[in-house]
Short mmCIF file of C-alpha atoms and ligand atoms in Angstrom, two decimals:
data_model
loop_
_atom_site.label_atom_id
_atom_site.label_comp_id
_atom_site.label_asym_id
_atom_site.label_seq_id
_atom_site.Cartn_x
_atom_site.Cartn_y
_atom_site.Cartn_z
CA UNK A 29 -53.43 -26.99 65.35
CA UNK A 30 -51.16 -27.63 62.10
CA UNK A 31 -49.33 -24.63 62.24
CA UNK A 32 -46.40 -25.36 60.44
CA UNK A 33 -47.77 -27.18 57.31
CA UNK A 34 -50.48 -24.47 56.81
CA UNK A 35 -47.22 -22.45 56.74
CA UNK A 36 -45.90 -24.52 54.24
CA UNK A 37 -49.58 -25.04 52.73
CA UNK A 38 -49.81 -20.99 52.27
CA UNK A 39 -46.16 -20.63 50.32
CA UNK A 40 -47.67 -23.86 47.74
CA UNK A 41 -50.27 -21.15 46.49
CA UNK A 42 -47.43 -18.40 45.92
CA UNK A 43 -45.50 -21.07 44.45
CA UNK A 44 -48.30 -22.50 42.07
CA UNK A 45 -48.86 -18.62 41.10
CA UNK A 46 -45.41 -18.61 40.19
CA UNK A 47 -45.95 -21.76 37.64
CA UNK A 48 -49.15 -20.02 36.02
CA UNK A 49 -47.03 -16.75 35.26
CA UNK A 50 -44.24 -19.40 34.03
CA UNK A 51 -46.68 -21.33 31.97
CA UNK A 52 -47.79 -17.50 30.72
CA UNK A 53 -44.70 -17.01 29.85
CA UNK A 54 -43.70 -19.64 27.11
CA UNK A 55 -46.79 -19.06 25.55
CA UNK A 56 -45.28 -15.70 24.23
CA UNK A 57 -43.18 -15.35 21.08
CA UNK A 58 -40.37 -13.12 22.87
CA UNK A 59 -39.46 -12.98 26.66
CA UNK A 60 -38.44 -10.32 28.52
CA UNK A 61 -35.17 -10.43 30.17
CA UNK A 62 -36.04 -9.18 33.44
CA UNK A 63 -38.74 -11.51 34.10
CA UNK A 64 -36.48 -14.34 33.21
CA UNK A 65 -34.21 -13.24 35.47
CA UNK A 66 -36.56 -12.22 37.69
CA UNK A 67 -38.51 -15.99 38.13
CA UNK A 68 -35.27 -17.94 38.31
CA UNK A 69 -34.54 -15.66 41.26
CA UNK A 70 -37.77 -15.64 42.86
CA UNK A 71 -37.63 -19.52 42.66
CA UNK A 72 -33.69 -19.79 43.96
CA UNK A 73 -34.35 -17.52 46.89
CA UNK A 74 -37.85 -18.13 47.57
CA UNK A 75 -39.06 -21.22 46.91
CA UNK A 76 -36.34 -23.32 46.68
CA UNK A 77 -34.11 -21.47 49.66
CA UNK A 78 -36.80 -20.45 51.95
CA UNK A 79 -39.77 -22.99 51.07
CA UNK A 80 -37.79 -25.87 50.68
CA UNK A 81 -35.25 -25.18 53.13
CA UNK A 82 -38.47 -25.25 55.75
CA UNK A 83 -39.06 -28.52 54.15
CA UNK A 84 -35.75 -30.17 54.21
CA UNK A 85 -34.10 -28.95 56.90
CA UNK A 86 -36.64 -28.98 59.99
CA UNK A 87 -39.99 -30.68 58.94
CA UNK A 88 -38.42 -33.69 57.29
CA UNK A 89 -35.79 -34.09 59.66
CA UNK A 90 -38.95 -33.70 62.60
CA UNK A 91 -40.74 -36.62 60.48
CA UNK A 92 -37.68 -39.04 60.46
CA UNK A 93 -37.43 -38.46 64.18
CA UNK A 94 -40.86 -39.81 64.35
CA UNK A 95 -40.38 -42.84 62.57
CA UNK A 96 -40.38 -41.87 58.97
CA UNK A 97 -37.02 -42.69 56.64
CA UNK A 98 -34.71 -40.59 54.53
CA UNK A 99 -33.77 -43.49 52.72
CA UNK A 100 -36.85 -44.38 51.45
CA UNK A 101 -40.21 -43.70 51.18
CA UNK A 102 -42.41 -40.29 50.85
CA UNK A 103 -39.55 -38.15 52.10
CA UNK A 104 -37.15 -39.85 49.47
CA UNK A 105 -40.06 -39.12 46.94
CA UNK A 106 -39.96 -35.52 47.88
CA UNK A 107 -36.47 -34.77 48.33
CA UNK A 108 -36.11 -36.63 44.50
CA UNK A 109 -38.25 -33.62 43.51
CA UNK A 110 -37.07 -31.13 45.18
CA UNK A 111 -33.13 -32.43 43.19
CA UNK A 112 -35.31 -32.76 39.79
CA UNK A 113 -36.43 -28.81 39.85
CA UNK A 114 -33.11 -27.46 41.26
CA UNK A 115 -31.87 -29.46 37.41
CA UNK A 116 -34.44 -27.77 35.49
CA UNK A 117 -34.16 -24.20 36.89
CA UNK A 118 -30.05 -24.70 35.85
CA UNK A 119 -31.08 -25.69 32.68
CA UNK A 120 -33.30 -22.48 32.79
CA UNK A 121 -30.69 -20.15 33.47
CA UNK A 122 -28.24 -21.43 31.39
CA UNK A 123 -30.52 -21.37 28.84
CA UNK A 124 -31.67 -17.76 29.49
CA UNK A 125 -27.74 -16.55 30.11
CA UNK A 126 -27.59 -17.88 26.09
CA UNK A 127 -30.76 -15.44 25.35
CA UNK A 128 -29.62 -12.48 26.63
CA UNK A 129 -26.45 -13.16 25.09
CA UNK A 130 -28.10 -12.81 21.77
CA UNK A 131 -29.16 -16.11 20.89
CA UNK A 132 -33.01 -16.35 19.63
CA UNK A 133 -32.79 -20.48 19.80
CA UNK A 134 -32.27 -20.68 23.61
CA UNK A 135 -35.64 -19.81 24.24
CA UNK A 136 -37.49 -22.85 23.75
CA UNK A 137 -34.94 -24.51 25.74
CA UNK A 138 -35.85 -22.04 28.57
CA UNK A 139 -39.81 -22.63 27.75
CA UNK A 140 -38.77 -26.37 27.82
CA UNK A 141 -37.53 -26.43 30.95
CA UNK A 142 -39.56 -24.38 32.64
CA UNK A 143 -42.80 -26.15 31.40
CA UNK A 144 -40.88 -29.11 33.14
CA UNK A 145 -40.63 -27.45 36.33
CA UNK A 146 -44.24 -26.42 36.45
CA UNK A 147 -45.64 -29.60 36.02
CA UNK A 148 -43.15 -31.01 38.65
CA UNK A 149 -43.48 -28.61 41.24
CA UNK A 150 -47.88 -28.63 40.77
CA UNK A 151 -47.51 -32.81 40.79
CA UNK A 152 -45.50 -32.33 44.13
CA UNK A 153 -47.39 -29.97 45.94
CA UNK A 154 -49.81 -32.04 45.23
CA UNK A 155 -48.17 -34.88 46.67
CA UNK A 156 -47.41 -32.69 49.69
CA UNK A 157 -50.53 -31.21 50.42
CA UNK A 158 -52.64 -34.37 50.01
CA UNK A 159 -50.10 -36.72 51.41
CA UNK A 160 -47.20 -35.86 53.17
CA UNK A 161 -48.62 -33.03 55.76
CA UNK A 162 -51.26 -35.16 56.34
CA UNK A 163 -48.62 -37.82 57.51
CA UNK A 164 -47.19 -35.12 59.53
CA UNK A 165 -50.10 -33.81 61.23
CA UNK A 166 -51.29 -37.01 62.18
CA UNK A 167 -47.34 -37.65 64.40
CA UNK A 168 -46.86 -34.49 65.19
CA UNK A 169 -48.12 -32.71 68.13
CA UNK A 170 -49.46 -28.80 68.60
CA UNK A 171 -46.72 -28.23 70.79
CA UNK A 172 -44.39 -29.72 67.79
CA UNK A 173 -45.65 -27.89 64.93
CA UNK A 174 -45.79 -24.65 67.06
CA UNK A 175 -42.13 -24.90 67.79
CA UNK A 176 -41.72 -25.70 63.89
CA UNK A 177 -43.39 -23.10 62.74
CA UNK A 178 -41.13 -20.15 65.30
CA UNK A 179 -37.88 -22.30 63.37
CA UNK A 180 -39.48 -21.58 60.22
CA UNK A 181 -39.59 -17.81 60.64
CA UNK A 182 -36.02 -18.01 61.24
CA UNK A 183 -35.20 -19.14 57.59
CA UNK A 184 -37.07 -16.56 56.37
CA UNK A 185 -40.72 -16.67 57.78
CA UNK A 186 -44.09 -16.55 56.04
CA UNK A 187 -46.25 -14.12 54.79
CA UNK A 188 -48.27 -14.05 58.01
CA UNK A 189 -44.99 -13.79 60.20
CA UNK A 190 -44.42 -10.65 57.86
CA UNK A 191 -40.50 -11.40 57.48
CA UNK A 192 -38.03 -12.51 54.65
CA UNK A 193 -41.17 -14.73 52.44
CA UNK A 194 -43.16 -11.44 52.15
CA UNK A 195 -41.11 -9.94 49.70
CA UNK A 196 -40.98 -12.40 47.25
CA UNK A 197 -44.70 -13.02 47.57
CA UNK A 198 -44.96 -8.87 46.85
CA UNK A 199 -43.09 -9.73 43.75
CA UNK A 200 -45.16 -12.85 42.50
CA UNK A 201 -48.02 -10.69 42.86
CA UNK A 202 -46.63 -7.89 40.78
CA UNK A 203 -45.35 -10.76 37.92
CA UNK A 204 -48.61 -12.05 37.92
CA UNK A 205 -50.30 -9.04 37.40
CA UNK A 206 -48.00 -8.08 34.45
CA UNK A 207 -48.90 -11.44 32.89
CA UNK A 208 -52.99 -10.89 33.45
CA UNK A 209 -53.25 -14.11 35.94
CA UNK A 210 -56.19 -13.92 38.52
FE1 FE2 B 24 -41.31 -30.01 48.78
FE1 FE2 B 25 -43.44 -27.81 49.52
#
């Protein structure tokens, strides 16, 4: 059983959603405000303070007590990312702070940025899915990811644990709607 990165496995498809309605998004002339606002806090709370806390703060730390660095490596790799995306979604609200204020020209800087972050976040769940959990699977035990996954639901669970996650996957579902995706 691989409990804990199917758990991680299952928040990469709310996250990807998230980059389709973000990819939506720059393709439009104007932007609404509240979705803006709305995806930068979806991805601060959700998949950067829930997702990646899972990540960084129990399964990587579980890996590295198996054997695996922190200096170097595919755990370096990912934690690089993980620091790439938290610069692009401060560029993105920055930018989008400049919008609302009344200025037209911060938008493609928004669009820029968050074009960057999409194509980051897809080429590292990528790397995740293909690469990294299947490292983990193959040094950690049942018992292991079991006890994982009931440390997960204390940062703010998954959608099948029903607590914190399921919320913000409500409200992916309802942005992706509004932008037509799937
Ligand atoms: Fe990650
Ligand atoms: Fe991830």
């Amino acid at each position: 059983m691989n409990l804990a990165t199917a758990n991680l496995e299952e928040d990469h498809v709310h996250i990807v959603l998230l980059t389709d309605v973000m990819e939506k998004m720059t393709t439009l002339p104007t932007a609404n405000s509240f979705h803006l606002d709305e995806v930068v806090t979806i991805i601060k709370q959700f998949a950067d303070g829930i997702h990646h806390a899972k990540e960084e703060d129990l399964l990587f730390p579980k890996m590295v007590e198996k054997g695996f660095s922190f200096q170097q490596g595919p755990i370096t790799v990912m934690m690089n990312d993980h620091e790439q995306g938290r610069t692009f979604v401060r560029n993105m609200t920055e930018h989008i702070l400049k919008y609302k204020a009344g200025n037209p020209e911060a938008l493609p800087e928004v669009y820029k940025n968050m074009l960057n972050y999409t194509e980051l976040l897809r080429a590292h769940i990528g790397k995740e899915n293909n690469i990294l959990f299947r490292m983990a699977d193959n040094v950690l035990t049942p018992e292991e990811q079991q006890l994982l996954f009931d440390e997960f639901k204390q940062i703010g669970g998954s959608s099948s644990a029903g607590i914190g996650a399921s919320d913000f996957i409500h409200r992916i579902l309802i942005l992706a709607k509004a932008y037509n995706i799937r």
